[in-house]
Amino acid sequence: MLSASAFSTVATSVAQPGLRPVDPEIIRLVEEAQGGSSAAFAALYDRYVDRVYAFVYRRVGDRHLAEDLTGDVFTRALRRIDTYRYTGADPIAWLLTIARNRVHDHYKSARFRLEQAQSDAGVTEVDLSSAPERDAERAAVVAEVQAALTKLKPDHAEVLHLRFVEDLSVAEAAEILSRRVGAVRALQHRALKALAALVDVEAVAG
């Protein structure tokens, strides 16, 4: 468990290139949550719930389901809080990894297969007009990218969502995708090329 007093030393020694500094207050909250503080975990929940919800909602396209899955994500995070170790990335990378796995579990479930077999509606169109936005300044770009993401290959859509909607660094995206940083850069390059005909890439990447 990482103590707040040791944060600066550990952050310097373990932070990976490309990761942005993490507020020591966040690490303090994680440490207190690991020690059993429900108030600390609640503070982490308040800080990250909108981003986790938006991440899940984009993938499932249903608000009620996204709310349920987001709740599951934080339930899993609470159960696994003792396993969290600071590696230089903001805890959002850890939470989005849990969220990504939870969405995958949903799509593999028998319930989902049954729902799909009974449905004749085709692929759900995802309306993100009311999805929470972390940064209001990027709203126009986010909307444009989100509209285009549905037309891209899943791995292209995912890397662009992480990089330009979630605004994660390459290293943070690599942690979530379980890929090397170089591989994520290459994937992002291919994804941006695929996106070029659909959106203003200079505005997205700027």
Coordinates of C-alpha atoms in Angstrom, one line a residue:
M1 CA 0.0 0.0 0.0
L2 CA 1.4 3.4 -1.0
S3 CA 1.6 6.0 1.8
A4 CA 0.9 9.7 0.9
S5 CA 4.2 10.7 2.4
A6 CA 6.1 8.4 0.0
F7 CA 4.1 9.5 -3.0
S8 CA 6.7 11.9 -4.5
T9 CA 9.5 9.3 -4.2
V10 CA 7.5 6.5 -5.7
A11 CA 6.0 8.6 -8.4
T12 CA 9.5 9.6 -9.6
S13 CA 10.8 6.0 -9.5
V14 CA 7.9 4.1 -11.1
A15 CA 6.1 6.6 -13.4
Q16 CA 6.3 5.4 -16.9
P17 CA 7.1 7.8 -19.8
G18 CA 4.0 9.4 -21.2
L19 CA 2.0 9.2 -18.0
R20 CA 0.8 12.5 -16.5
P21 CA 1.5 13.3 -12.8
V22 CA -1.3 12.1 -10.5
D23 CA -2.6 14.3 -7.8
P24 CA -1.3 13.0 -4.5
E25 CA -4.7 13.6 -3.0
I26 CA -6.1 10.8 -5.3
I27 CA -3.4 8.4 -4.1
R28 CA -4.2 9.4 -0.5
L29 CA -7.9 8.6 -1.1
V30 CA -6.9 5.2 -2.6
E31 CA -4.8 4.4 0.4
E32 CA -7.6 5.3 2.8
A33 CA -10.1 3.3 0.8
Q34 CA -7.7 0.4 1.0
G35 CA -7.6 0.9 4.7
G36 CA -11.4 0.5 4.9
S37 CA -12.6 4.1 4.6
S38 CA -16.0 4.2 2.9
A39 CA -15.8 8.0 2.7
A40 CA -12.6 7.8 0.7
F41 CA -14.1 5.3 -1.7
A42 CA -17.2 7.5 -2.0
A43 CA -14.9 10.4 -2.9
L44 CA -13.2 8.3 -5.6
Y45 CA -16.6 7.3 -6.9
D46 CA -17.8 10.9 -7.1
R47 CA -14.6 11.8 -9.0
Y48 CA -14.7 9.1 -11.6
V49 CA -18.3 7.9 -12.0
D50 CA -19.2 10.1 -14.9
R51 CA -16.2 9.0 -16.9
V52 CA -16.9 5.4 -16.2
Y53 CA -20.5 5.8 -17.1
A54 CA -19.7 7.5 -20.4
F55 CA -17.2 4.8 -21.2
V56 CA -19.8 2.1 -20.6
Y57 CA -22.7 3.9 -22.2
R58 CA -20.9 4.3 -25.5
R59 CA -20.4 0.6 -25.7
V60 CA -23.9 -0.6 -24.7
G61 CA -26.1 2.3 -26.0
D62 CA -28.7 1.9 -23.2
R63 CA -28.8 4.3 -20.2
H64 CA -30.4 1.9 -17.8
L65 CA -28.0 -0.9 -18.7
A66 CA -25.0 1.5 -18.5
E67 CA -26.1 2.6 -15.0
D68 CA -26.3 -1.0 -13.9
L69 CA -22.9 -1.9 -15.4
T70 CA -21.3 1.2 -13.9
G71 CA -22.6 0.1 -10.5
D72 CA -21.1 -3.3 -11.1
V73 CA -17.8 -1.7 -12.0
F74 CA -17.5 0.2 -8.8
T75 CA -18.7 -2.8 -6.8
R76 CA -15.8 -4.8 -8.4
A77 CA -13.4 -1.9 -7.7
L78 CA -14.4 -1.8 -4.0
R79 CA -13.9 -5.6 -3.7
R80 CA -10.5 -5.3 -5.5
I81 CA -9.3 -2.1 -4.0
D82 CA -6.6 -3.9 -2.1
T83 CA -5.1 -5.2 -5.4
Y84 CA -4.6 -1.7 -6.8
R85 CA -1.0 -0.7 -7.1
Y86 CA 0.2 2.7 -8.2
T87 CA 2.2 2.3 -11.5
G88 CA 2.3 6.0 -12.5
A89 CA -1.1 6.0 -14.2
D90 CA -4.2 7.8 -12.8
P91 CA -6.6 5.3 -11.2
I92 CA -9.1 6.0 -14.0
A93 CA -7.0 3.6 -16.1
W94 CA -7.6 0.9 -13.6
L95 CA -11.3 1.6 -13.4
L96 CA -11.7 1.7 -17.2
T97 CA -9.9 -1.7 -17.4
I98 CA -12.5 -3.1 -15.0
A99 CA -15.3 -1.4 -17.0
R100 CA -14.0 -2.8 -20.3
N101 CA -13.9 -6.3 -18.8
R102 CA -17.4 -5.9 -17.4
V103 CA -18.8 -4.8 -20.8
H104 CA -17.1 -7.8 -22.4
D105 CA -18.7 -10.1 -19.8
H106 CA -22.1 -8.6 -20.6
Y107 CA -21.7 -9.3 -24.3
K108 CA -20.6 -12.9 -23.6
S109 CA -23.5 -13.6 -21.3
A110 CA -26.3 -15.9 -22.1
R111 CA -28.8 -13.1 -21.4
F112 CA -27.3 -11.0 -24.1
R113 CA -27.3 -13.8 -26.6
L114 CA -30.9 -14.4 -25.9
E115 CA -31.8 -10.7 -26.2
Q116 CA -30.0 -10.5 -29.5
A117 CA -31.8 -13.6 -30.8
Q118 CA -35.1 -12.1 -29.9
S119 CA -34.4 -8.7 -31.3
D120 CA -34.9 -7.6 -34.9
A121 CA -33.8 -4.0 -34.3
G122 CA -30.3 -4.5 -35.6
V123 CA -27.3 -2.6 -34.1
T124 CA -28.3 0.0 -31.5
E125 CA -27.6 3.5 -32.5
V126 CA -25.8 5.2 -29.6
D127 CA -27.1 8.7 -28.8
L128 CA -24.5 10.5 -26.7
S129 CA -26.3 13.8 -26.6
S130 CA -27.0 13.4 -22.8
A131 CA -24.0 11.3 -21.9
P132 CA -21.8 13.0 -19.2
E133 CA -19.0 15.0 -20.6
R134 CA -15.9 15.6 -18.5
D135 CA -14.7 18.6 -20.6
A136 CA -17.3 20.9 -22.0
E137 CA -14.8 22.6 -24.3
R138 CA -14.4 19.4 -26.2
A139 CA -18.1 18.7 -26.7
A140 CA -18.2 19.5 -30.4
V141 CA -15.2 17.4 -31.1
V142 CA -16.5 14.5 -29.0
A143 CA -19.8 14.5 -30.8
E144 CA -18.1 14.4 -34.2
V145 CA -15.8 11.6 -33.1
Q146 CA -18.6 9.6 -31.5
A147 CA -20.7 9.8 -34.7
A148 CA -17.8 8.5 -36.7
L149 CA -16.6 5.8 -34.2
T150 CA -19.6 3.5 -35.1
K151 CA -18.2 3.3 -38.7
L152 CA -14.7 2.2 -37.7
K153 CA -13.2 -1.2 -36.8
P154 CA -13.8 -1.9 -33.0
D155 CA -10.1 -1.6 -32.1
H156 CA -9.8 1.6 -34.0
A157 CA -12.9 3.0 -32.3
E158 CA -11.6 2.0 -28.9
V159 CA -8.2 3.5 -29.1
L160 CA -9.6 6.8 -30.4
H161 CA -12.3 6.8 -27.7
L162 CA -9.6 6.4 -25.0
R163 CA -7.3 9.0 -26.5
F164 CA -9.6 11.7 -27.6
V165 CA -12.9 11.3 -25.7
E166 CA -11.5 10.0 -22.4
D167 CA -8.4 12.2 -23.0
L168 CA -6.0 9.6 -21.8
S169 CA -2.3 9.5 -22.6
V170 CA -0.9 6.8 -24.9
A171 CA 0.6 5.1 -21.9
E172 CA -2.7 5.1 -20.0
A173 CA -4.5 3.7 -23.1
A174 CA -1.9 1.1 -23.4
E175 CA -2.5 -0.1 -19.9
I176 CA -6.2 -0.4 -20.5
L177 CA -5.8 -2.2 -23.8
S178 CA -3.0 -4.5 -22.5
R179 CA -0.7 -3.4 -25.4
R180 CA 2.7 -1.9 -25.6
V181 CA 2.9 1.9 -25.9
G182 CA 4.5 1.5 -29.4
A183 CA 1.7 -0.8 -30.5
V184 CA -0.9 1.7 -29.3
R185 CA 0.8 4.6 -31.2
A186 CA 0.7 2.5 -34.3
L187 CA -2.9 1.5 -33.8
Q188 CA -3.8 5.2 -33.2
H189 CA -2.1 6.2 -36.4
R190 CA -4.0 3.6 -38.4
A191 CA -7.3 4.6 -36.7
L192 CA -6.7 8.3 -37.4
K193 CA -6.1 7.5 -41.1
A194 CA -9.4 5.6 -41.2
L195 CA -11.1 8.5 -39.5
A196 CA -9.6 11.1 -41.8
A197 CA -12.4 10.9 -44.3
L198 CA -15.1 11.2 -41.6
V199 CA -14.0 14.0 -39.3
D200 CA -11.6 17.0 -39.0
V201 CA -8.6 15.0 -37.7
E202 CA -6.6 18.2 -37.0
A203 CA -9.3 19.4 -34.7
V204 CA -9.4 16.0 -32.9
A205 CA -5.7 15.6 -32.5
G206 CA -5.0 19.2 -31.7

